[in-house]
Structures are given as structure tokens and as C-alpha cells.
PDB file of C-alpha atoms in Angstrom:
ATOM      1  CA  UNK Y 630     -14.814  -1.096  -0.024  1.00  0.00           C
ATOM      2  CA  UNK Y 631     -13.336   1.711  -2.482  1.00  0.00           C
ATOM      3  CA  UNK Y 632     -14.353   4.658  -3.831  1.00  0.00           C
ATOM      4  CA  UNK Y 633     -13.130   6.359  -7.100  1.00  0.00           C
ATOM      5  CA  UNK Y 634     -14.019  10.239  -8.469  1.00  0.00           C
ATOM      6  CA  UNK Y 635     -12.366  11.221 -11.107  1.00  0.00           C
ATOM      7  CA  UNK Y 636     -11.487  15.772 -11.011  1.00  0.00           C
ATOM      8  CA  UNK Y 637     -10.694  17.771 -14.105  1.00  0.00           C
ATOM      9  CA  UNK Y 638      -7.109  19.229 -14.097  1.00  0.00           C
ATOM     10  CA  UNK Y 639      -7.722  22.115 -11.868  1.00  0.00           C
ATOM     11  CA  UNK Y 640      -5.870  21.498  -8.269  1.00  0.00           C
ATOM     12  CA  UNK Y 641      -9.556  19.810  -6.773  1.00  0.00           C
ATOM     13  CA  UNK Y 642      -8.609  16.600  -6.957  1.00  0.00           C
ATOM     14  CA  UNK Y 643      -5.150  16.778  -4.400  1.00  0.00           C
ATOM     15  CA  UNK Y 644      -6.970  18.733  -2.139  1.00  0.00           C
ATOM     16  CA  UNK Y 645     -10.514  16.665  -2.121  1.00  0.00           C
ATOM     17  CA  UNK Y 646      -7.829  13.675  -1.650  1.00  0.00           C
ATOM     18  CA  UNK Y 647      -6.396  15.543   1.190  1.00  0.00           C
ATOM     19  CA  UNK Y 648      -9.254  16.289   3.026  1.00  0.00           C
ATOM     20  CA  UNK Y 649     -10.483  11.969   2.396  1.00  0.00           C
ATOM     21  CA  UNK Y 650      -7.697  11.436   4.909  1.00  0.00           C
ATOM     22  CA  UNK Y 651      -7.722  14.307   7.399  1.00  0.00           C
ATOM     23  CA  UNK Y 652     -11.640  12.909   6.921  1.00  0.00           C
ATOM     24  CA  UNK Y 653     -10.124   8.859   7.756  1.00  0.00           C
ATOM     25  CA  UNK Y 654      -8.101   9.491  10.305  1.00  0.00           C
ATOM     26  CA  UNK Y 655     -10.875  12.176  12.769  1.00  0.00           C
ATOM     27  CA  UNK Y 656     -13.521   8.920  12.449  1.00  0.00           C
ATOM     28  CA  UNK Y 657      -9.622   6.992  13.815  1.00  0.00           C
ATOM     29  CA  UNK Y 658      -8.986   9.220  16.584  1.00  0.00           C
ATOM     30  CA  UNK Y 659     -12.771   9.994  17.911  1.00  0.00           C
ATOM     31  CA  UNK Y 660     -13.100   5.691  18.297  1.00  0.00           C
ATOM     32  CA  UNK Y 661     -16.492   5.967  15.550  1.00  0.00           C
ATOM     33  CA  UNK Y 662     -14.735   3.812  12.943  1.00  0.00           C
ATOM     34  CA  UNK Y 663     -11.648   2.065  12.620  1.00  0.00           C
ATOM     35  CA  UNK Y 664      -9.771   3.092   9.785  1.00  0.00           C
ATOM     36  CA  UNK Y 665      -5.901   2.687  11.009  1.00  0.00           C
ATOM     37  CA  UNK Y 666      -5.298   0.223   7.143  1.00  0.00           C
ATOM     38  CA  UNK Y 667      -7.521   2.674   4.792  1.00  0.00           C
ATOM     39  CA  UNK Y 668      -5.613   4.197   1.895  1.00  0.00           C
ATOM     40  CA  UNK Y 669      -6.813   6.982   0.339  1.00  0.00           C
ATOM     41  CA  UNK Y 670      -4.544   6.902  -3.075  1.00  0.00           C
ATOM     42  CA  UNK Y 671      -4.774   9.953  -5.471  1.00  0.00           C
ATOM     43  CA  UNK Y 672      -3.194   9.666  -9.147  1.00  0.00           C
ATOM     44  CA  UNK Y 673      -2.394  12.950 -10.317  1.00  0.00           C
ATOM     45  CA  UNK Y 674      -0.173  15.061 -13.611  1.00  0.00           C
ATOM     46  CA  UNK Y 675       2.801  16.504 -13.458  1.00  0.00           C
ATOM     47  CA  UNK Y 676       1.017  19.388 -15.617  1.00  0.00           C
ATOM     48  CA  UNK Y 677      -1.228  19.752 -11.931  1.00  0.00           C
ATOM     49  CA  UNK Y 678       1.072  20.054  -9.920  1.00  0.00           C
ATOM     50  CA  UNK Y 679       1.483  23.558 -11.858  1.00  0.00           C
ATOM     51  CA  UNK Y 680      -1.383  24.766  -9.319  1.00  0.00           C
ATOM     52  CA  UNK Y 681      -0.875  27.028  -6.759  1.00  0.00           C
ATOM     53  CA  UNK Y 682      -3.957  25.012  -5.157  1.00  0.00           C
ATOM     54  CA  UNK Y 683      -2.287  21.655  -5.533  1.00  0.00           C
ATOM     55  CA  UNK Y 684       1.060  22.726  -3.243  1.00  0.00           C
ATOM     56  CA  UNK Y 685      -0.511  24.120  -0.951  1.00  0.00           C
ATOM     57  CA  UNK Y 686      -2.884  20.257  -0.637  1.00  0.00           C
ATOM     58  CA  UNK Y 687       1.406  18.688  -0.669  1.00  0.00           C
ATOM     59  CA  UNK Y 688       2.409  21.101   2.157  1.00  0.00           C
ATOM     60  CA  UNK Y 689      -0.249  20.597   4.380  1.00  0.00           C
ATOM     61  CA  UNK Y 690      -0.641  17.080   4.476  1.00  0.00           C
ATOM     62  CA  UNK Y 691       2.820  17.056   5.666  1.00  0.00           C
ATOM     63  CA  UNK Y 692       1.663  18.957   8.088  1.00  0.00           C
ATOM     64  CA  UNK Y 693      -0.658  17.261   9.544  1.00  0.00           C
ATOM     65  CA  UNK Y 694       1.741  13.625   9.090  1.00  0.00           C
ATOM     66  CA  UNK Y 695      -0.649  12.036   7.101  1.00  0.00           C
ATOM     67  CA  UNK Y 696       0.648   9.476   6.787  1.00  0.00           C
ATOM     68  CA  UNK Y 697      -2.940   7.367   5.339  1.00  0.00           C
ATOM     69  CA  UNK Y 698      -2.578   9.258   1.560  1.00  0.00           C
ATOM     70  CA  UNK Y 699      -0.601   8.255  -1.424  1.00  0.00           C
ATOM     71  CA  UNK Y 700      -0.188  10.860  -4.000  1.00  0.00           C
ATOM     72  CA  UNK Y 701       0.713   8.912  -7.288  1.00  0.00           C
ATOM     73  CA  UNK Y 702       2.302  11.487  -9.986  1.00  0.00           C
ATOM     74  CA  UNK Y 703       2.363  10.952 -13.383  1.00  0.00           C
ATOM     75  CA  UNK Y 704       5.394  12.889 -15.208  1.00  0.00           C
ATOM     76  CA  UNK Y 705       4.366  12.818 -18.599  1.00  0.00           C
ATOM     77  CA  UNK Y 706       5.963  16.610 -18.958  1.00  0.00           C
ATOM     78  CA  UNK Y 707       2.097  17.214 -20.398  1.00  0.00           C
ATOM     79  CA  UNK Y 708      -0.675  20.162 -19.850  1.00  0.00           C
ATOM     80  CA  UNK Y 709      -3.765  20.449 -21.356  1.00  0.00           C
ATOM     81  CA  UNK Y 710      -2.949  24.036 -22.616  1.00  0.00           C
ATOM     82  CA  UNK Y 711       0.823  22.765 -23.587  1.00  0.00           C
ATOM     83  CA  UNK Y 712       4.141  21.250 -21.446  1.00  0.00           C
ATOM     84  CA  UNK Y 713       5.210  21.939 -18.513  1.00  0.00           C
ATOM     85  CA  UNK Y 714       7.444  24.098 -17.225  1.00  0.00           C
ATOM     86  CA  UNK Y 715      10.852  23.764 -16.226  1.00  0.00           C
ATOM     87  CA  UNK Y 716      12.711  21.875 -17.753  1.00  0.00           C
ATOM     88  CA  UNK Y 717      11.207  18.212 -16.573  1.00  0.00           C
ATOM     89  CA  UNK Y 718      12.198  17.323 -13.238  1.00  0.00           C
ATOM     90  CA  UNK Y 719       9.016  18.243 -11.448  1.00  0.00           C
ATOM     91  CA  UNK Y 720       9.815  15.790  -9.483  1.00  0.00           C
ATOM     92  CA  UNK Y 721      13.043  18.305  -7.393  1.00  0.00           C
ATOM     93  CA  UNK Y 722      10.115  20.855  -7.215  1.00  0.00           C
ATOM     94  CA  UNK Y 723       8.015  19.789  -5.155  1.00  0.00           C
TER      95      UNK Y 723
END
């Protein structure tokens, strides 16, 4: 019913989720499988959104109009190597 796979905080999680959502859309458009009710959830940290790969994935998801992809961002202002840059308005920056 669902897949779960952890990723590291290098911006790989959003890209993996993005291509999973695109593949579900591909299956539906080619009528290979009915994935119309499928959703891909990606749980990210706000420190991970500093990575350029994450920002690229967000913009690509918007361009592709992937309404089956949901990003949940945990805004705890922490990274593995210290506090998140900026003033805590991470959602406004995205």
C-alpha cells in the first residue's frame, strides 16, 4: 500500500519524491496503472531546504504541476552543522 524510505539531509529526499510522483503520473498517462488516487508525501527539515537540489525539486514540481506530491517541512531552525540561516522565515523564502 505504501513505500517508506529514509534519505539523508543532502537534498536527495525531495528529488526522490519528485521522481516517484512523476513516475506515478507517467503510469496514469500511459494507462499502465490507475495511480489517480496515489499521493507521494515527503517529510523534509528546514535545513534541508537550503540545499540547491531541494529548491530545484520544488520548482520542477511546480512546472510539472504535480498535484500528487506533498512536501511537509519541519521548521525547527536546526541543521546537522548548526542553526538554519536566516531569520526563521523559511516558508516565506520558499
